[in-house]
Short mmCIF file of C-alpha atoms and ligand atoms in Angstrom, two decimals:
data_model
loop_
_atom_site.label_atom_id
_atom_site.label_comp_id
_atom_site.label_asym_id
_atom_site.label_seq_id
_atom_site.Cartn_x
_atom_site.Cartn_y
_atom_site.Cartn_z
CA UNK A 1 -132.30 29.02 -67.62
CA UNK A 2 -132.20 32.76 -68.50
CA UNK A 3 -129.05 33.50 -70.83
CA UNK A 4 -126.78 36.50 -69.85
CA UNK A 5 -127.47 39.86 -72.11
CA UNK A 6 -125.92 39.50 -75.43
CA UNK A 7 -125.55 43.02 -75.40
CA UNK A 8 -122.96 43.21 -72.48
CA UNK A 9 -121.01 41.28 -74.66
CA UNK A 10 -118.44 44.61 -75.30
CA UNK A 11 -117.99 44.78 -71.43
CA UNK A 12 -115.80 41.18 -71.73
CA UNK A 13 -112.89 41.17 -69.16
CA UNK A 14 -110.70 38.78 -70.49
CA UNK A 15 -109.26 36.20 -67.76
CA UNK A 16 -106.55 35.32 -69.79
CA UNK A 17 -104.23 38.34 -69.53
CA UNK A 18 -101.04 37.44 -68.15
CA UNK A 19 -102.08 33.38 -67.36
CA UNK A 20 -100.75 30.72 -67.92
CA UNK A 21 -100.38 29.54 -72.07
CA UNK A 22 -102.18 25.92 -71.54
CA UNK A 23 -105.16 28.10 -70.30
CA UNK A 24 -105.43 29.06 -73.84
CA UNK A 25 -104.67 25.78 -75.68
CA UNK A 26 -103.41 22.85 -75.39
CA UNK A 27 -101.35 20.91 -78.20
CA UNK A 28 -100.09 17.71 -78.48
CA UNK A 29 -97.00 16.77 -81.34
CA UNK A 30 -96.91 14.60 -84.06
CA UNK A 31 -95.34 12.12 -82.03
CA UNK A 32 -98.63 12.02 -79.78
CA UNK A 33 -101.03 11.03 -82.35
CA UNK A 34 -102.98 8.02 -81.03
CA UNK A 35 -101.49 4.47 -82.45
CA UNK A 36 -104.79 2.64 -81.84
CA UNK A 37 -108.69 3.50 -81.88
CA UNK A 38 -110.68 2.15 -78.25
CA UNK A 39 -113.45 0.17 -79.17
CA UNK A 40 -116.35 0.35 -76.11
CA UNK A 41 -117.62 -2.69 -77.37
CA UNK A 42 -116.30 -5.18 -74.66
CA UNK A 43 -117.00 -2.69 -72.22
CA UNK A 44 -120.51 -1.86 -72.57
CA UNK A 45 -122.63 -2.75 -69.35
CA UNK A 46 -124.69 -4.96 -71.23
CA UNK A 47 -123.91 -6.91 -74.23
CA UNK A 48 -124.56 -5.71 -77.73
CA UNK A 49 -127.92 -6.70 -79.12
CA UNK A 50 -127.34 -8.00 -82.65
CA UNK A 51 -128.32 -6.78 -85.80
CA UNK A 52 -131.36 -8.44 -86.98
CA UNK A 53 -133.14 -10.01 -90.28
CA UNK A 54 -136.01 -8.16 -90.84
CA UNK A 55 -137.91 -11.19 -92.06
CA UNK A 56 -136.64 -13.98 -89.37
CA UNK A 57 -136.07 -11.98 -86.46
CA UNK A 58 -132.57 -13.76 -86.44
CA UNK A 59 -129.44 -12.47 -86.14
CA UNK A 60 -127.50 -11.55 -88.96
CA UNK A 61 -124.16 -13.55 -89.75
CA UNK A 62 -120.91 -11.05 -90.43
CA UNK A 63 -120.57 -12.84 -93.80
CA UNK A 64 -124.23 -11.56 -95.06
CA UNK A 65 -123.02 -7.70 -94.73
CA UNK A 66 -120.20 -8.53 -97.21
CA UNK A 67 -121.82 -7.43 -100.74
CA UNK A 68 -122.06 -4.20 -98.63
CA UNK A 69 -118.75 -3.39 -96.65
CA UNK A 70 -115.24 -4.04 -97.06
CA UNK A 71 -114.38 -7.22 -94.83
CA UNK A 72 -111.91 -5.43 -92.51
CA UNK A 73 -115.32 -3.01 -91.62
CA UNK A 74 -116.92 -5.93 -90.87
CA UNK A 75 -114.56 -7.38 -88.64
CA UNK A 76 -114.06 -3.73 -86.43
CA UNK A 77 -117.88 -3.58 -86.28
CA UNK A 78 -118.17 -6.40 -83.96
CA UNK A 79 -114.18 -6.46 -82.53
CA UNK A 80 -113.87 -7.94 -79.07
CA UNK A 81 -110.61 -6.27 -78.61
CA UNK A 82 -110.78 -2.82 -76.64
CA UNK A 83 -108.08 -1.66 -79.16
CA UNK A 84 -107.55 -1.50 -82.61
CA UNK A 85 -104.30 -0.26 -84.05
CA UNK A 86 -104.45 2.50 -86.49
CA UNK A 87 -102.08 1.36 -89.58
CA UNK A 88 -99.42 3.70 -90.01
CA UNK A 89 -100.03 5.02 -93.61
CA UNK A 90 -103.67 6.07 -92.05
CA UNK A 91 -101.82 7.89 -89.45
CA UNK A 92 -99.78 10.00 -92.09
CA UNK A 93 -102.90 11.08 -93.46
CA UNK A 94 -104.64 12.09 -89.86
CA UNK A 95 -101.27 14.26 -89.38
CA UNK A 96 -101.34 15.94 -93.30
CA UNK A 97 -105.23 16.80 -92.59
CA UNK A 98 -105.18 18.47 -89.50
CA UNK A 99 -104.23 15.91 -86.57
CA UNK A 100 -104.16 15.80 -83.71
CA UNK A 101 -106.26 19.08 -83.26
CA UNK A 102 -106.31 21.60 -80.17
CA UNK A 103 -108.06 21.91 -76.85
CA UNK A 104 -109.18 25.31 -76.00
CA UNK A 105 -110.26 26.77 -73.03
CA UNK A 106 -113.16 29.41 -73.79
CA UNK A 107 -111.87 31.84 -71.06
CA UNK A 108 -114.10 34.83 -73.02
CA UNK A 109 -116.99 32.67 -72.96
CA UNK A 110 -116.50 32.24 -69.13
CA UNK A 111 -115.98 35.62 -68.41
CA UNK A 112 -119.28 36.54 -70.44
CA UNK A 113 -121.23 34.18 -68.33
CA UNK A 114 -119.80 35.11 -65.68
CA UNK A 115 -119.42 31.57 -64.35
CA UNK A 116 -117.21 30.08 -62.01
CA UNK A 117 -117.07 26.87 -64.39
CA UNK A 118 -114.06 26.37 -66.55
CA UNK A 119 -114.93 25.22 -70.26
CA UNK A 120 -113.14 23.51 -72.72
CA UNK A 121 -113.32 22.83 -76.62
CA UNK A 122 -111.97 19.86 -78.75
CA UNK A 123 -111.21 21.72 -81.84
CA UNK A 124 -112.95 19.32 -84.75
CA UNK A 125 -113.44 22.30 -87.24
CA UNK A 126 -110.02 22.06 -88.22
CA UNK A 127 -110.27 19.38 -90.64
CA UNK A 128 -110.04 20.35 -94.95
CA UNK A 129 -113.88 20.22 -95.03
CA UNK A 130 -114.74 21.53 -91.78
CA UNK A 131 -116.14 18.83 -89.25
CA UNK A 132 -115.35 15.80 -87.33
CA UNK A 133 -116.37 13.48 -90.38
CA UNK A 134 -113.08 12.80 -91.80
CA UNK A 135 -112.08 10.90 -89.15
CA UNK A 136 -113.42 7.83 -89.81
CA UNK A 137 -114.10 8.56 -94.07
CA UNK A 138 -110.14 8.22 -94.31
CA UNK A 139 -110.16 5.17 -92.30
CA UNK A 140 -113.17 3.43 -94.51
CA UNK A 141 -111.56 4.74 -97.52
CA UNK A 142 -107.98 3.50 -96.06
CA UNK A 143 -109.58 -0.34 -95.71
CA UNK A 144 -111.56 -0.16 -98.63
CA UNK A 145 -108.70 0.31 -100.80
CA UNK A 146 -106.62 -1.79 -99.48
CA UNK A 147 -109.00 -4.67 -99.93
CA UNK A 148 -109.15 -3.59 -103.58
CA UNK A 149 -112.66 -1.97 -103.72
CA UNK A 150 -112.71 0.77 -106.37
CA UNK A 151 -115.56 2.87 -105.88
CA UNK A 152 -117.61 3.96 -102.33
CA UNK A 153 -121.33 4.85 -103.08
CA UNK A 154 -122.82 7.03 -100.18
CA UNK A 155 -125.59 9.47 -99.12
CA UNK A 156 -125.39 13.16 -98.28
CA UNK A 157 -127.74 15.59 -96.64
CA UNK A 158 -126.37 18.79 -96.71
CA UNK A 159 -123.26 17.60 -97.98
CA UNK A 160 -120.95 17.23 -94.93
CA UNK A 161 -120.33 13.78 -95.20
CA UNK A 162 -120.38 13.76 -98.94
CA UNK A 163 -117.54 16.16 -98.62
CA UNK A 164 -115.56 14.08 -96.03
CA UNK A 165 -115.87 11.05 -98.04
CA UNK A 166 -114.99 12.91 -101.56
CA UNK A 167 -111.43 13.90 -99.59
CA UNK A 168 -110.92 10.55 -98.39
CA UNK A 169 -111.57 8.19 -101.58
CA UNK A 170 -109.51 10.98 -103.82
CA UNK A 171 -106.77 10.41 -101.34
CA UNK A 172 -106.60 6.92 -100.92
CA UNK A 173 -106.91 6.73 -105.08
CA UNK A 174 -110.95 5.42 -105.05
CA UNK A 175 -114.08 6.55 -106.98
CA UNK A 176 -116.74 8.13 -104.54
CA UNK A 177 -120.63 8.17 -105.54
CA UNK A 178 -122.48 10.36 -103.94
CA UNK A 179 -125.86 10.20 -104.10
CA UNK A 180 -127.10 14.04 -102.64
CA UNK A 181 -130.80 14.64 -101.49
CA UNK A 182 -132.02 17.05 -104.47
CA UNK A 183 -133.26 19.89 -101.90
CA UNK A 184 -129.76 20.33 -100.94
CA UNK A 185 -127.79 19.84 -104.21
CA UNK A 186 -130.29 22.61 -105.72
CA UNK A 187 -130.12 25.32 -103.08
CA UNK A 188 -127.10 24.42 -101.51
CA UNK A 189 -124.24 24.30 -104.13
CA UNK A 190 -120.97 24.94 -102.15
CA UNK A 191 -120.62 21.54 -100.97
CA UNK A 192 -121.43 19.83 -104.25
CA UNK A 193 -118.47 22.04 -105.74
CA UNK A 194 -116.05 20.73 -103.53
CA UNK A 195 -117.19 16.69 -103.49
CA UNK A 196 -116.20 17.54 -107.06
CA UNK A 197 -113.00 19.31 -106.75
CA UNK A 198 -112.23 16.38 -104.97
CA UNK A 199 -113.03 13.87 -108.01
CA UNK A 200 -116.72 12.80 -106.60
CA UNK A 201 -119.41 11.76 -108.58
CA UNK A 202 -121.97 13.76 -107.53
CA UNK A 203 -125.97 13.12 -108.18
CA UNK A 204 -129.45 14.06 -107.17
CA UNK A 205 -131.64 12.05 -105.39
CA UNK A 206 -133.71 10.50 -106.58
CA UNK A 207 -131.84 10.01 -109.63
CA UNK A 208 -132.35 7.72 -112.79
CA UNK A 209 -129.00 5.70 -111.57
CA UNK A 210 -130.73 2.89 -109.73
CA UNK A 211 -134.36 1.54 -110.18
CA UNK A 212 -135.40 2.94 -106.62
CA UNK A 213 -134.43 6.60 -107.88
CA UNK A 214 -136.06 5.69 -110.83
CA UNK A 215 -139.58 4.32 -109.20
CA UNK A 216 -139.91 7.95 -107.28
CA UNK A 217 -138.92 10.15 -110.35
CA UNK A 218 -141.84 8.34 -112.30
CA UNK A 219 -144.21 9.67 -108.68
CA UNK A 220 -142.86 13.09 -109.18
CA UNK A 221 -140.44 14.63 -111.77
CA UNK A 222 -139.36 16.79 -109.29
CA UNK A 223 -139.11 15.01 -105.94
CA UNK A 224 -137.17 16.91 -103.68
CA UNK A 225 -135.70 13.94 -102.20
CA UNK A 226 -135.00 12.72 -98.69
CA UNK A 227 -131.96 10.97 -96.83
CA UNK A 228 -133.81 7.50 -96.57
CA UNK A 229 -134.06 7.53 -100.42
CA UNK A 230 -130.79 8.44 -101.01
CA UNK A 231 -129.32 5.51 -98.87
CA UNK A 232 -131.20 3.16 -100.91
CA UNK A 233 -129.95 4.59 -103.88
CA UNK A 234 -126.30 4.10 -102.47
CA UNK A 235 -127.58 0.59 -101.01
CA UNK A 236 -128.56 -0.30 -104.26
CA UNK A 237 -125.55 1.01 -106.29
CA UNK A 238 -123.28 -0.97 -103.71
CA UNK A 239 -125.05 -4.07 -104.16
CA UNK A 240 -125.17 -4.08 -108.03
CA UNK A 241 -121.87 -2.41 -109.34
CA UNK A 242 -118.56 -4.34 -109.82
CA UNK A 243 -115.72 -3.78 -106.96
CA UNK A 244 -118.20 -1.49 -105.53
CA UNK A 245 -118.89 -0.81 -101.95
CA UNK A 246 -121.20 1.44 -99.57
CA UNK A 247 -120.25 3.91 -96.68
CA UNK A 248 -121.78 4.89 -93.53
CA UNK A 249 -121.02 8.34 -91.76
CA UNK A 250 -122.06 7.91 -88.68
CA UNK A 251 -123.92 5.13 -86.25
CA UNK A 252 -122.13 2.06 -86.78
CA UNK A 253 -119.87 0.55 -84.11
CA UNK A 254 -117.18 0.92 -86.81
CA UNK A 255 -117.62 4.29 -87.12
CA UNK A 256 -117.81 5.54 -83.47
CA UNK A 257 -114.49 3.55 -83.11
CA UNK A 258 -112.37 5.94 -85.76
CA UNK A 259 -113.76 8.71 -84.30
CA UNK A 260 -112.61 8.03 -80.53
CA UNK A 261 -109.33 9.46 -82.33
CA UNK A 262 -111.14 13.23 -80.88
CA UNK A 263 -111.42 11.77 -77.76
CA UNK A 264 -108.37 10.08 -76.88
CA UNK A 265 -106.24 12.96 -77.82
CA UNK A 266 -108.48 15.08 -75.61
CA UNK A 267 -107.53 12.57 -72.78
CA UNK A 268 -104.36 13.17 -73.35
CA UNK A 269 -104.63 16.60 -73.06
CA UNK A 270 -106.47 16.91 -70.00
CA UNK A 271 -103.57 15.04 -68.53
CA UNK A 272 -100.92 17.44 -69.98
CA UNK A 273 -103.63 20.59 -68.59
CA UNK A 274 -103.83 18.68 -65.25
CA UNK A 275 -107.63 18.77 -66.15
CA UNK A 276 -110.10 16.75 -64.84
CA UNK A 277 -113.57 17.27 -66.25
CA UNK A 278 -116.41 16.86 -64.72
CA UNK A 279 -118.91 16.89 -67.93
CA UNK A 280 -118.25 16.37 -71.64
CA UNK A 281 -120.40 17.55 -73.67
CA UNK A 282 -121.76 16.94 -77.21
CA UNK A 283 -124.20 16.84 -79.70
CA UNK A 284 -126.10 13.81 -81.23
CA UNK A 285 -127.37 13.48 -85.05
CA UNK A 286 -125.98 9.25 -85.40
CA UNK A 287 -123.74 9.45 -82.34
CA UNK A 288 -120.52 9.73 -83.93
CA UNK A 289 -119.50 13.17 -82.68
CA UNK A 290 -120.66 12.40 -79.35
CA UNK A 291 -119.04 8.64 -79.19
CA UNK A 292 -115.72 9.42 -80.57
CA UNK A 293 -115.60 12.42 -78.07
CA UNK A 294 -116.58 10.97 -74.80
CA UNK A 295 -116.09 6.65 -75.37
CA UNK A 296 -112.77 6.75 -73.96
CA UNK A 297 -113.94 8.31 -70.67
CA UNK A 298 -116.71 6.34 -70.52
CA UNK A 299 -114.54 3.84 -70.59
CA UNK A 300 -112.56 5.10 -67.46
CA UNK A 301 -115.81 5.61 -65.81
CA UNK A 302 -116.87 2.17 -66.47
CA UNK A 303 -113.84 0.61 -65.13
CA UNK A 304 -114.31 3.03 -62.02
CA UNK A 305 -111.57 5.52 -62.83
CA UNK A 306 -113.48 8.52 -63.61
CA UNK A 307 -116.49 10.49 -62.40
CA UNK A 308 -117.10 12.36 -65.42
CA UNK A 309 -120.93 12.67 -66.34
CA UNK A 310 -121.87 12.50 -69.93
CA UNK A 311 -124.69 14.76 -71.40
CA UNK A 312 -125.48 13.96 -75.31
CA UNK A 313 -127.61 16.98 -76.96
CA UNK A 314 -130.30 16.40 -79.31
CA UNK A 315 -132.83 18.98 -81.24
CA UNK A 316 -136.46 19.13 -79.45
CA UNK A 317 -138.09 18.79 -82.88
CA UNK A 318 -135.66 15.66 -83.46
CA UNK A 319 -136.07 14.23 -79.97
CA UNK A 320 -134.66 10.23 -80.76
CA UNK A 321 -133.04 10.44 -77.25
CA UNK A 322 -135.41 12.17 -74.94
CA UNK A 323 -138.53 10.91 -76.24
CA UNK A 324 -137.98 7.54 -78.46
CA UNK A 325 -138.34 4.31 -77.52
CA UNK A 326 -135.59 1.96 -77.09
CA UNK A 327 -136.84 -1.05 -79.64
CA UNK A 328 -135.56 -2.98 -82.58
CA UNK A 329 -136.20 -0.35 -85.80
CA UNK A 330 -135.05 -0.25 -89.61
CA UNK A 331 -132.30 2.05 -89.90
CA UNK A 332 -133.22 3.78 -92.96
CA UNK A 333 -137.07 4.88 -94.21
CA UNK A 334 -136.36 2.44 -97.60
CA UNK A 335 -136.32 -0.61 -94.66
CA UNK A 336 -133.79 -1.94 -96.40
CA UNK A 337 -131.02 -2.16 -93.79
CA UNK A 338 -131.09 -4.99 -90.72
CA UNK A 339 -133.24 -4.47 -87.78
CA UNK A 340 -130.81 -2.47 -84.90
CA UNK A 341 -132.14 -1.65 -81.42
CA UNK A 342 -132.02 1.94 -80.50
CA UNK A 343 -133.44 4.91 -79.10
CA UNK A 344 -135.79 5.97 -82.25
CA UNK A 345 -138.68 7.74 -82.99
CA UNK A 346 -139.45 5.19 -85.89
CA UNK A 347 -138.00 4.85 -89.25
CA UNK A 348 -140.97 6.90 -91.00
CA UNK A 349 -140.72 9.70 -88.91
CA UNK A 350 -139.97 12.63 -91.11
CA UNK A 351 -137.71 15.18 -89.54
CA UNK A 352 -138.38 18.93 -89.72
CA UNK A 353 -135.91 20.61 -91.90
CA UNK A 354 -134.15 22.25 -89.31
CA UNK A 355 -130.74 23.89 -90.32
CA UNK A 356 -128.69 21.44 -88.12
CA UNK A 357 -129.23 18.77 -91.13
CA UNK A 358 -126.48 16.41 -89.36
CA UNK A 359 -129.09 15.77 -86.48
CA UNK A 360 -131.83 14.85 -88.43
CA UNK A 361 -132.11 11.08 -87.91
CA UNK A 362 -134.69 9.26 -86.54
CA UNK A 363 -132.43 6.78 -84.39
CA UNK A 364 -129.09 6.58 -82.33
CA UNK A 365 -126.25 4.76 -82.71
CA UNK A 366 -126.30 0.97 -80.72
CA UNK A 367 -123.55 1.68 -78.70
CA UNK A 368 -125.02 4.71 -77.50
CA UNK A 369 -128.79 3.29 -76.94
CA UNK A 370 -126.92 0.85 -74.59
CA UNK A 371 -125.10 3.28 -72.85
CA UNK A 372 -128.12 5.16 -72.30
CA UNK A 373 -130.55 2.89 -71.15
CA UNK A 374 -127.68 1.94 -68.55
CA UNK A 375 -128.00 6.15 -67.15
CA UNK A 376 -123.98 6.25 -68.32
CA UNK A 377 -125.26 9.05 -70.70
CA UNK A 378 -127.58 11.74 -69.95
CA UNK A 379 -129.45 13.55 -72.99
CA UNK A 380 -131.10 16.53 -73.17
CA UNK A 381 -133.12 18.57 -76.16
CA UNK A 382 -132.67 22.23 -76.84
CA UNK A 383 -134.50 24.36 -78.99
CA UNK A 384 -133.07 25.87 -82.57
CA UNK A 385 -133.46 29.46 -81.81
CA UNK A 386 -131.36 29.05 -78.63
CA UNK A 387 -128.73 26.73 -80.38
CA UNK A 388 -128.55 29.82 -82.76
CA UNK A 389 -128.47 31.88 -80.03
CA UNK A 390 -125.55 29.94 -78.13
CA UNK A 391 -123.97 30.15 -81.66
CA UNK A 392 -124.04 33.99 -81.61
CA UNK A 393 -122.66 34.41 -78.03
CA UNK A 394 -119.73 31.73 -78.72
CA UNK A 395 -119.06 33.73 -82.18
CA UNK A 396 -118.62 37.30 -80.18
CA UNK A 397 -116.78 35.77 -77.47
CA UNK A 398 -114.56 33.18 -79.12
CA UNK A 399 -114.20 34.81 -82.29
CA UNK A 400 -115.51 31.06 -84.01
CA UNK A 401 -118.82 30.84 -86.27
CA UNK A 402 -119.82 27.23 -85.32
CA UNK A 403 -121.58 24.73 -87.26
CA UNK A 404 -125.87 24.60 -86.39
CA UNK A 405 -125.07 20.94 -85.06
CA UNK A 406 -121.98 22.17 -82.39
CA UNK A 407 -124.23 24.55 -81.76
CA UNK A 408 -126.52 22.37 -79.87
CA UNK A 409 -122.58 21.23 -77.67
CA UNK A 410 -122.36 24.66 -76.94
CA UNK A 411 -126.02 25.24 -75.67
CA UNK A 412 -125.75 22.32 -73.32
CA UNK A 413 -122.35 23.72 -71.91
CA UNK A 414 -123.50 26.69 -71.41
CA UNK A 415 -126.61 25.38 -69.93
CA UNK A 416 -124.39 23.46 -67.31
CA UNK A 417 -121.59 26.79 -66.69
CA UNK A 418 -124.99 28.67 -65.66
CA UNK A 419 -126.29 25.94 -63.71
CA UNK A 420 -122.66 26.52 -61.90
CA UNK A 421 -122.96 29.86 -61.47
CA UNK A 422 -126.37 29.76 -59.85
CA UNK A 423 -124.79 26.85 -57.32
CA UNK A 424 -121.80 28.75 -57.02
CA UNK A 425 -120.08 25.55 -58.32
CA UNK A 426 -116.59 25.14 -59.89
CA UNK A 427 -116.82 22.58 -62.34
CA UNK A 428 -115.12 21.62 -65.29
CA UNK A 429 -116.64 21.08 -68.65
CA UNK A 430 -115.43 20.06 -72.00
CA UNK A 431 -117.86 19.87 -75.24
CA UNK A 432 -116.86 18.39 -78.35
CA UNK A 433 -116.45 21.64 -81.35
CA UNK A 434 -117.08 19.52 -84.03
CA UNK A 435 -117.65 21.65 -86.83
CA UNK A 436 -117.66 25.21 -88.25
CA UNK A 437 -120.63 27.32 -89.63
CA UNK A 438 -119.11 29.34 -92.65
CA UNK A 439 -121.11 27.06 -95.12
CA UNK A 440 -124.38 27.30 -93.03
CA UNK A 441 -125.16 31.32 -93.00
CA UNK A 442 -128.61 30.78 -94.43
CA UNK A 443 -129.45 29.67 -90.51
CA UNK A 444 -127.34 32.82 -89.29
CA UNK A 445 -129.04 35.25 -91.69
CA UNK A 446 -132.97 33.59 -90.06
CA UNK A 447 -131.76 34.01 -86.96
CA UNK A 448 -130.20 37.48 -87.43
CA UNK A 449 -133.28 38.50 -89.42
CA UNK A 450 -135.39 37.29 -86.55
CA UNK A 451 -137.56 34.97 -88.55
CA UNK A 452 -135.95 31.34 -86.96
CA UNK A 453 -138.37 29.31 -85.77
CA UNK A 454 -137.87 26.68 -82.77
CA UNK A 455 -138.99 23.67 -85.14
CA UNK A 456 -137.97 24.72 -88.83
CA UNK A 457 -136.66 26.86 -91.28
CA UNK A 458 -137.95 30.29 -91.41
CA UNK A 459 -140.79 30.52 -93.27
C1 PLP B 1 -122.69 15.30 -89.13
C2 PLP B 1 -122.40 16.27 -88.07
C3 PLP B 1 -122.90 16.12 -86.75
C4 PLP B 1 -123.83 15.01 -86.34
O1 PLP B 1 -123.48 13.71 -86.64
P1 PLP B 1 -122.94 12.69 -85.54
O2 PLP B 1 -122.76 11.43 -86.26
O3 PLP B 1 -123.98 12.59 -84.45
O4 PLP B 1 -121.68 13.26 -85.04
C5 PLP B 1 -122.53 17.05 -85.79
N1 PLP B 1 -121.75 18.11 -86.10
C6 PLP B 1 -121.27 18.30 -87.36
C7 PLP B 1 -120.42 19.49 -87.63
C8 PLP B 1 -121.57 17.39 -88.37
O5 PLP B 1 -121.09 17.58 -89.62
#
């Protein structure tokens, strides 16, 4: 599908002049904060295949993942109950930090397509560190603390879920240990700043902390590091320190349930918009973006109250979705998590360090393997120069410098408004803005200096 000229981007005739406000935005009060998270779970078309031993093929009791997560975690993770309240003191905190955030309609972006398709964005950038993530870090934090844990010990690529977690243990009054792939935490520094303005204890991996970190120093002094070794460092530190637990940012059921927070306010406001989409949109690293954004529909559609199609994006050179297989795989490259069956492309596949670091995993979440084996969810792949690309067009026309990862949302939306346009079709779509750029321009300044490549970083 050829994109429209960037260069006519000057020649913009903005819709908007003298319509109606909620074709702008739409905002919901404090009062309209959701009171309880939906949990897809019980709805799924088929059931939930358990998490398994490695060594038995058996599956594993709730009790065995306690040295791991707090007990209330544990509980959610496998919840029969479509709902889960959302305790009130945890709602406080979604309102202080940004909740419930806006829908936009990207009238500029429709007029530069010139598409008949109307498009709308769940605003997920608005958050103190910039992304969808603290969503469901205040809620582990939240549970954590309450059960007494004193210290989280996580992983961190790039650092947006280090930073998410550092804002939610400081504010629930924990200890967060972040173990941060050495590539990043040497070249880039802004996100280590803040886990630490935030109280986090903030290391390296591999570090000296824990005797995995320890085993690949003695390989190489100077091992740059990867995510799978950095979740067995936080594995390990959970498993071995007093009062100390470890925290997931995206792909568990747990997870994907605090962030359908996005998507049930953006219910909400389609009904206030009298909108009625006809795709949502988003992009997949774990799922968690892409789950919390489009369960609750999928749960209308399910129950035959909705025709809304789904359409998950993925990177082609991280293609878990459009090219895995759907089989039992560790979920980490240390193998030391359960067995979970998913779309993966196996747990030793190394990603290539594209710039959209949140979508480099080799797996998807359970929930949303299930949901696409059924057909409920279609996924595509999209190439990083025209992510970039998209990102460029939505920056000129929306006036918003989106994160690499949202920039895959926006790609497939516009993908589907030109699809429109060349049926002469008026549909409806809404994509899932979950994070902003500013902290990524190294991808912007490739791309602007025309060395991006489709697979990797520039070279
Ligand atoms: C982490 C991240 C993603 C991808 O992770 P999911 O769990 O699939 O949502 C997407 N966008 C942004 C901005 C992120 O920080």
């Amino acid at each position: 599908m050829p994109l429209a000229d960037v260069e006519t981007l000057q020649a913009i005739e903005p819709k908007t002049k003298g319509a109606n406000a909620r074709d702008v935005k739409i905002v919901l009060g404090t009062d309209e904060l959701p009171r309880a998270w939906y949990n897809i779970l019980p709805d799924l078309p088929a059931p939930f295949p358990p998490y398994l031993h490695p060594g038995t093929k058996e599956p594993i009791p709730p009790q065995a993942f306690e040295p791991l997560f707090p007990k209330e975690l544990i509980r959610q993770e496998m919840s029969p109950n479509r709902l889960e309240p959302i305790p009130e003191e945890l709602r406080e905190a979604y309102l202080r930090l940004g909740r419930p955030t806006p829908l936009y309609r990207a009238t500029r972006l429709e007029a530069f397509l010139r598409t008949p398709a109307k498009i709308y964005y769940k605003r997920e950038d608005l958050s103190p560190v910039g992304s969808h993530k603290p969503n469901t870090a205040l809620a582990q934090a939240y549970f954590a603390a309450k059960e007494g844990v004193e210290t989280l010990a996580t992983e961190t690529g790039a650092g947006q879920w280090g930073s998410a977690l550092a804002l939610a243990t400081n504010y629930f009054g924990l200890h967060a240990k972040i173990f941060m792939v050495r590539v990043s935490y040497d070249q880039k520094p802004y996100r280590k700043h803040m886990m630490r303005l935030f109280g986090a204890d903030v290391v390296p991996s591999p570090s000296d902390r824990t005797s995995i970190g320890k085993k690949f120093l003695a390989q190489d002094p100077d091992h740059p590091g990867s995510l799978g070794i950095a979740i067995s460092e936080a594995i390990e530190t959970a498993v071995t320190s007093p009062n100390t637990r470890y925290s997931l940012g995206s792909v568990l059921n747990h997870v994907l349930m605090h962030q359908t927070i996005i998507g049930l306010e953006t219910q909400a406001q389609f009904e206030l918009g009298d909108i009625e989409p006809d795709f949502m949109v988003g992009s997949v690293g774990g799922g968690s973006n892409f789950g919390g954004f489009t369960y609750p529909m999928i749960g209308e559609r399910i129950h035959g109250r909705s025709d809304t199609r789904f359409v998950a994006v993925e990177p082609t050179s991280v293609p878990s979705m459009t090219q895995g297989r759907y089989e039992y795989d560790f979920g980490d490259t240390g193998e030391m998590t359960p067995l979970v069956k998913m779309h993966t492309l196996g747990h030793t596949f190394v990603p290539p360090r594209i710039h959209a670091g949140g979508l480099r995993y080799h797996g998807t979440a359970a929930t949303l393997s299930v949901l696409l084996d059924a057909g409920l969810v279609e996924p595509r792949a999209v190439d990083q120069v025209s992510t970039f690309q998209a990102g460029e067009i939505f920056a000129k026309t929306e006036g918003l410098i989106p994160a690499p990862e949202t920039c895959h949302a926006i790609r497939g939306a516009i993908d589907l408004a030109l699809d429109a346009k060349a049926k002469n079709e008026e549909r409806v779509i809404a994509f899932n803005y979950s994070g902003h750029g500013l902290l990524d321009m190294e991808g912007y300044a490739a791309y602007l200096a025309g060395t991006l490549q489709d697979n990797g970083h520039a070279t």
